Amino acid sequence: MDTRPLLLNADIGESFGAWQMGNDKALMPLIDCANVATGFHASDPVTMQRTVALAIKHDVLIGAHPSYPDKEGFGRRSMACSCEEITAMVIYQVGALKAFCRAQGGILGYVKPHGALYNDMMQHQHVFEAVLRGVAAIDASLPLVVLALPNLEQHEADAAALNITLWPEAYADRAYTPEGFLMSRRQKGAVLSDRKQILEQARMIATQRQVRANDRSFIELPAVTLCVHGDNAESVATAADIRAMLNEMESSL
Amino acid sequence: MDTRPLLLNADIGESFGAWQMGNDKALMPLIDCANVATGFHASDPVTMQRTVALAIKHDVLIGAHPSYPDKEGFGRRSMACSCEEITAMVIYQVGALKAFCRAQGGILGYVKPHGALYNDMMQHQHVFEAVLRGVAAIDASLPLVVLALPNLEQHEADAAALNITLWPEAYADRAYTPEGFLMSRRQKGAVLSDRKQILEQARMIATQRQVRANDRSFIELPAVTLCVHGDNAESVATAADIRAMLNEMESSL
Amino acid sequence: MDTRPLLLNADIGESFGAWQMGNDKALMPLIDCANVATGFHASDPVTMQRTVALAIKHDVLIGAHPSYPDKEGFGRRSMACSCEEITAMVIYQVGALKAFCRAQGGILGYVKPHGALYNDMMQHQHVFEAVLRGVAAIDASLPLVVLALPNLEQHEADAAALNITLWPEAYADRAYTPEGFLMSRRQKGAVLSDRKQILEQARMIATQRQVRANDRSFIELPAVTLCVHGDNAESVATAADIRAMLNEMESSL
Amino acid sequence: MDTRPLLLNADIGESFGAWQMGNDKALMPLIDCANVATGFHASDPVTMQRTVALAIKHDVLIGAHPSYPDKEGFGRRSMACSCEEITAMVIYQVGALKAFCRAQGGILGYVKPHGALYNDMMQHQHVFEAVLRGVAAIDASLPLVVLALPNLEQHEADAAALNITLWPEAYADRAYTPEGFLMSRRQKGAVLSDRKQILEQARMIATQRQVRANDRSFIELPAVTLCVHGDNAESVATAADIRAMLNEMESSL
């Protein structure tokens, strides 16, 4: 089992123009990795500039969070894009964010696709390969965050062919099917809201790289990183609890 | 007087999705520098990817052509953006294009703002400084194309303060005022259409760094580069004539 | 069999800002019905204003051509929109076009969804119903153009429930499967390019409401309207031939 | 002096996709007139649909709030649009909103341009005339909200030429110059934050159609309507106070 400390990641910088979203200032000090929106589902150049500055200030690893081009749908609507389009949109967005990082003396650390692009990449190999080609075109040393599944062999093989490292991620606040997938948000009980239960799931992922599925069976998840949310005061407080727990675990090693 | 050969530049890669514009395949072999649209006034990630490939194939220097965010207005409508917005939009767009260049083994060579951003930069010092800060944030070694004016002292001083080199550009097909500005397109006679006259103006710029203003007086322009257009078959043919003339001049040196 | 004259429809007004598309001036005099782009896949307010003026001048029936919100993909990429989103986007776009019609003393005559929205509507009943609700919200007396299939019973029933009339349309330049669907554009031979063959297919649709499928079998299509294209000089010439043929048929009645 | 009751108006429906803005549910019961965003600076078709439903539920008069096409800048950045573009963007947006009103059995009641378009219209006669032409094209019986100035003679004359009624509006929470203009937001003290002071200014406008300028002089403003804001809990509370004050005044008549 993986005994390395689990990295906390969160979606950051998702305001857009006059519209605010999330609570970046409260969340940034709690996380290891910031998935920074790159202007296609959220954000704009000024917001990206400021978000990168905030991440650097808190010494948080900056990741690019590219999306389908759909602000109105917040990148959550699957779009039938061609592989060429997907590769090019990844290059465009990651390149733009990288420029803000370099301009401020920061470093771009990884890539995590957003929303529907993330889901499509996990379900369709041609989408996954198109994303990989985009990452490789920028810099194959950038890890790509994927959903931690019990079996990631095919994904690992595809990534290895382009010398890309995968960072499987697990979720503390989502229910899992016995096959290791996230329950669809459309189903009842898909999103955990009980703070104790979320903390317990986070602890199991951190210590055993396991979660308990919705049928009470145990699933092995090779997670390198854990995704938390900061949409509201409640979720920020939960993220703080998870951060404290991880810190305690690390200091007790 | 400057006896270096004059670089030919043209706006390239201004198609968008299903819409075609210009004749890049015909124009690219004729020019030294391609001002590649970066997605805000024209182009999209796939078009940028293909345009960079075409430029590399023809060994043409690639320049970023950032714009105000206004596809509907093709970047030609002045927008009251803040300095912070202008700097950030330059970083975003130039960074995105740079990623396509690097992905294909090419090099980003310079920056030339587009349309209303270009005009506003020449008229308002705070806009010019905001653009300069954007270029410096990416890479101060990237030259910035500006309108060649008889007096560019202030612009040169501002650029020098950030270690940026300016590339003044002249126009072969635009009428000049006695002060060295381009006549407004809204005035009759602002755009030259007679091929012989355009060639004569190009020759005078190339050999003497001068143009004849609309009052027949001579104006000194410290041009490093000459802008040509490829909107239609006629303008491509004229560009080919100018290319041939410059080649002849260089070979006779 | 339907002996009413077949209405010729074409996609019109698909320019956008500085980008031109199609040849509206040549096509408009040839058609009965103009599917006018409404700003989501193509066009902009000024283009819509001018396109409506051109249609009125030529006494062509104006139809709204709403789309998914995707200019970059020209409305050809399926998007996973909710039913509420689809109904609302239809109301928005049709309402905007209707305003231009009324402003110029014209009348909005029908609705034909564009591209991926059209395809999705024909394949998924919930999308079709969402479109119908949008049309009904504007004005249930507006006919809705659908793909003419041998069996449209379910579509007819859904439309009738909202008092909406369907206008099935056939294609002169597309190959048909034995089931009466259009061959996918990804397959070879899906788009007919031989002018004689296109004219023959148009004649069979006009006189017999039939086409010959790609296995040489005959299919009955209850078409009320025939779609033609005006992308280039060749297709405009073919449209002119079809127009002449239909005129001749009508005068010989 | 005008003794008619003053109409309270507020900007409503300015959420966009996943981004929330304002507190429409709290504000709607307090106002007479809702300036409903029409998709260019804020909102989207679904948000418009829901906003119109909310306004109808509260029996609030629905006004269209058209803007320059600039979501990133929230319509606050002046854009150098042509008169033709301005007229057409007004028709497009007002037409779209009108369709949502009609679909739900509501009525579109007036037009109030947003942000930079509003400011430009008050400062440049050609912009004002372009807006008027857009309103007249939709329906000249729709009143147009303008800034109440001591002298609106030219604006009134321009509007009368197209049979359009103007609704001058005043602000309870903005400081005025002695000439009757709003102090620029860039100047200190431009926006009033003291609730008592705001209420006092509202009372003076309501009872005397006057405000006190920043030099303590009195200015006559022919206001028909008073603009309030609902950006946060504080401003909603102030709006409630103003509503109560106006109700009291009306009941005491």
Coordinates of C-alpha atoms in Angstrom, one line a residue, chain D residues 85-252:
Chain D
E85 CA -24.6 47.6 -34.2
I86 CA -26.2 49.3 -31.3
T87 CA -29.7 49.4 -32.8
A88 CA -29.4 45.8 -33.8
M89 CA -28.1 44.6 -30.4
V90 CA -31.1 46.4 -28.7
I91 CA -33.6 44.7 -31.0
Y92 CA -32.0 41.3 -30.5
Q93 CA -31.9 41.5 -26.7
V94 CA -35.3 43.1 -26.2
G95 CA -36.9 40.7 -28.7
A96 CA -35.5 37.7 -26.8
L97 CA -36.8 39.0 -23.5
K98 CA -40.1 39.8 -24.9
A99 CA -40.5 36.2 -26.1
F100 CA -40.0 35.0 -22.5
C101 CA -42.6 37.5 -21.3
R102 CA -45.2 36.4 -23.8
A103 CA -44.4 32.7 -23.3
Q104 CA -45.5 33.1 -19.7
G105 CA -48.3 35.5 -20.2
G106 CA -46.4 38.5 -19.1
I107 CA -45.8 41.8 -20.7
L108 CA -42.6 43.6 -21.5
G109 CA -43.0 47.1 -20.0
Y110 CA -40.0 49.2 -20.8
V111 CA -36.3 49.3 -21.7
K112 CA -33.3 50.4 -19.7
P113 CA -29.8 50.1 -21.2
H114 CA -27.1 48.7 -18.9
G115 CA -23.8 49.9 -17.8
A116 CA -21.5 51.4 -20.4
L117 CA -24.3 51.4 -23.0
Y118 CA -26.4 53.5 -20.6
N119 CA -23.5 55.9 -19.9
D120 CA -22.6 56.2 -23.6
M121 CA -26.2 56.9 -24.5
M122 CA -26.4 59.8 -22.0
Q123 CA -23.1 61.3 -23.3
H124 CA -23.3 60.7 -27.1
Q125 CA -26.3 61.7 -29.1
H126 CA -25.6 59.3 -31.9
V127 CA -25.6 56.4 -29.4
F128 CA -28.8 57.6 -27.8
E129 CA -30.4 57.8 -31.2
A130 CA -29.3 54.3 -32.1
V131 CA -30.8 53.0 -28.9
L132 CA -34.1 54.9 -29.6
R133 CA -34.2 53.3 -33.1
G134 CA -33.9 49.9 -31.5
V135 CA -36.7 50.5 -29.1
A136 CA -38.9 52.0 -31.8
A137 CA -38.2 49.0 -34.0
I138 CA -39.6 46.7 -31.3
D139 CA -42.4 48.8 -30.0
A140 CA -42.4 52.6 -29.7
S141 CA -44.9 52.4 -26.8
L142 CA -42.1 51.0 -24.6
P143 CA -40.7 53.8 -22.4
L144 CA -37.0 54.2 -22.3
V145 CA -35.3 54.8 -18.9
V146 CA -32.7 57.6 -19.0
L147 CA -30.6 59.4 -16.4
A148 CA -32.7 62.2 -14.9
L149 CA -30.8 65.4 -15.7
P150 CA -31.9 69.0 -15.0
N151 CA -32.0 69.5 -18.7
L152 CA -33.2 66.6 -20.8
E153 CA -34.6 68.8 -23.6
Q154 CA -32.5 67.3 -26.4
H155 CA -33.1 63.8 -25.2
E156 CA -36.9 64.4 -25.0
A157 CA -36.9 65.9 -28.5
D158 CA -35.0 62.9 -29.9
A159 CA -37.4 60.5 -28.2
A160 CA -40.5 62.4 -29.2
A161 CA -39.4 62.2 -32.8
L162 CA -39.9 58.5 -32.6
N163 CA -42.9 58.7 -30.3
I164 CA -41.0 57.2 -27.4
T165 CA -41.6 58.2 -23.8
L166 CA -38.7 58.7 -21.5
W167 CA -38.6 57.7 -17.9
P168 CA -35.9 59.7 -16.2
E169 CA -34.5 57.9 -13.2
A170 CA -32.6 59.2 -10.1
Y171 CA -30.4 57.4 -7.7
A172 CA -30.8 57.3 -3.9
D173 CA -27.2 56.0 -3.3
R174 CA -25.1 58.1 -5.6
A175 CA -23.6 61.5 -5.1
Y176 CA -24.5 64.2 -7.6
T177 CA -22.4 67.0 -9.2
P178 CA -23.8 70.5 -9.2
E179 CA -24.6 70.0 -12.9
G180 CA -26.8 67.0 -12.0
F181 CA -24.6 64.2 -13.2
L182 CA -23.6 61.3 -11.1
M183 CA -20.1 61.6 -9.6
S184 CA -17.7 59.2 -11.2
R185 CA -17.4 55.9 -9.3
R186 CA -13.6 56.5 -9.4
Q187 CA -14.0 59.5 -7.1
K188 CA -14.2 59.1 -3.4
G189 CA -17.7 59.6 -2.0
A190 CA -19.4 58.7 -5.3
V191 CA -21.4 55.9 -3.8
L192 CA -23.3 56.6 -0.6
S193 CA -23.2 53.9 2.0
D194 CA -24.8 55.6 5.0
R195 CA -28.3 54.2 5.1
K196 CA -29.8 57.3 6.7
Q197 CA -28.3 59.5 4.1
I198 CA -29.6 57.3 1.3
L199 CA -33.1 57.3 2.7
E200 CA -33.0 61.1 3.0
Q201 CA -31.9 61.4 -0.6
A202 CA -34.7 59.0 -1.7
R203 CA -37.2 61.0 0.3
M204 CA -36.2 64.3 -1.3
I205 CA -36.4 62.8 -4.8
A206 CA -39.8 61.3 -4.0
T207 CA -41.3 64.4 -2.5
Q208 CA -39.6 67.2 -4.3
R209 CA -37.9 65.7 -7.4
Q210 CA -34.7 67.2 -6.1
V211 CA -31.3 66.1 -4.8
R212 CA -28.6 67.9 -3.0
A213 CA -25.4 68.0 -5.0
N214 CA -21.9 67.5 -3.5
D215 CA -21.6 71.3 -3.1
R216 CA -24.8 71.3 -1.0
S217 CA -26.7 73.1 -3.8
F218 CA -30.2 71.8 -4.9
I219 CA -30.7 70.2 -8.3
E220 CA -34.1 69.6 -9.9
L221 CA -34.4 66.1 -11.3
P222 CA -37.6 65.2 -13.3
A223 CA -37.5 61.6 -12.0
V224 CA -40.2 59.1 -12.8
T225 CA -38.3 56.2 -11.2
L226 CA -35.7 55.6 -8.6
C227 CA -33.0 53.0 -8.9
V228 CA -32.1 50.8 -6.0
H229 CA -29.6 48.0 -5.6
G230 CA -29.6 44.5 -4.2
D231 CA -26.0 43.4 -4.3
N232 CA -25.9 42.4 -0.7
A233 CA -27.9 42.1 2.5
E234 CA -27.3 45.8 3.4
S235 CA -28.5 47.2 0.2
V236 CA -31.6 44.9 0.2
A237 CA -32.4 46.2 3.7
T238 CA -32.0 49.8 2.5
A239 CA -34.3 49.1 -0.5
A240 CA -36.8 47.7 2.0
D241 CA -36.7 51.0 3.9
I242 CA -37.2 53.0 0.8
R243 CA -40.1 50.8 -0.2
A244 CA -41.7 51.3 3.2
M245 CA -41.2 55.1 3.0
L246 CA -42.8 55.3 -0.5
N247 CA -45.7 53.1 0.6
E248 CA -46.3 55.4 3.6
M249 CA -46.2 58.5 1.4
E250 CA -48.7 57.0 -1.0
S251 CA -51.1 55.9 1.7
S252 CA -50.9 59.3 3.3

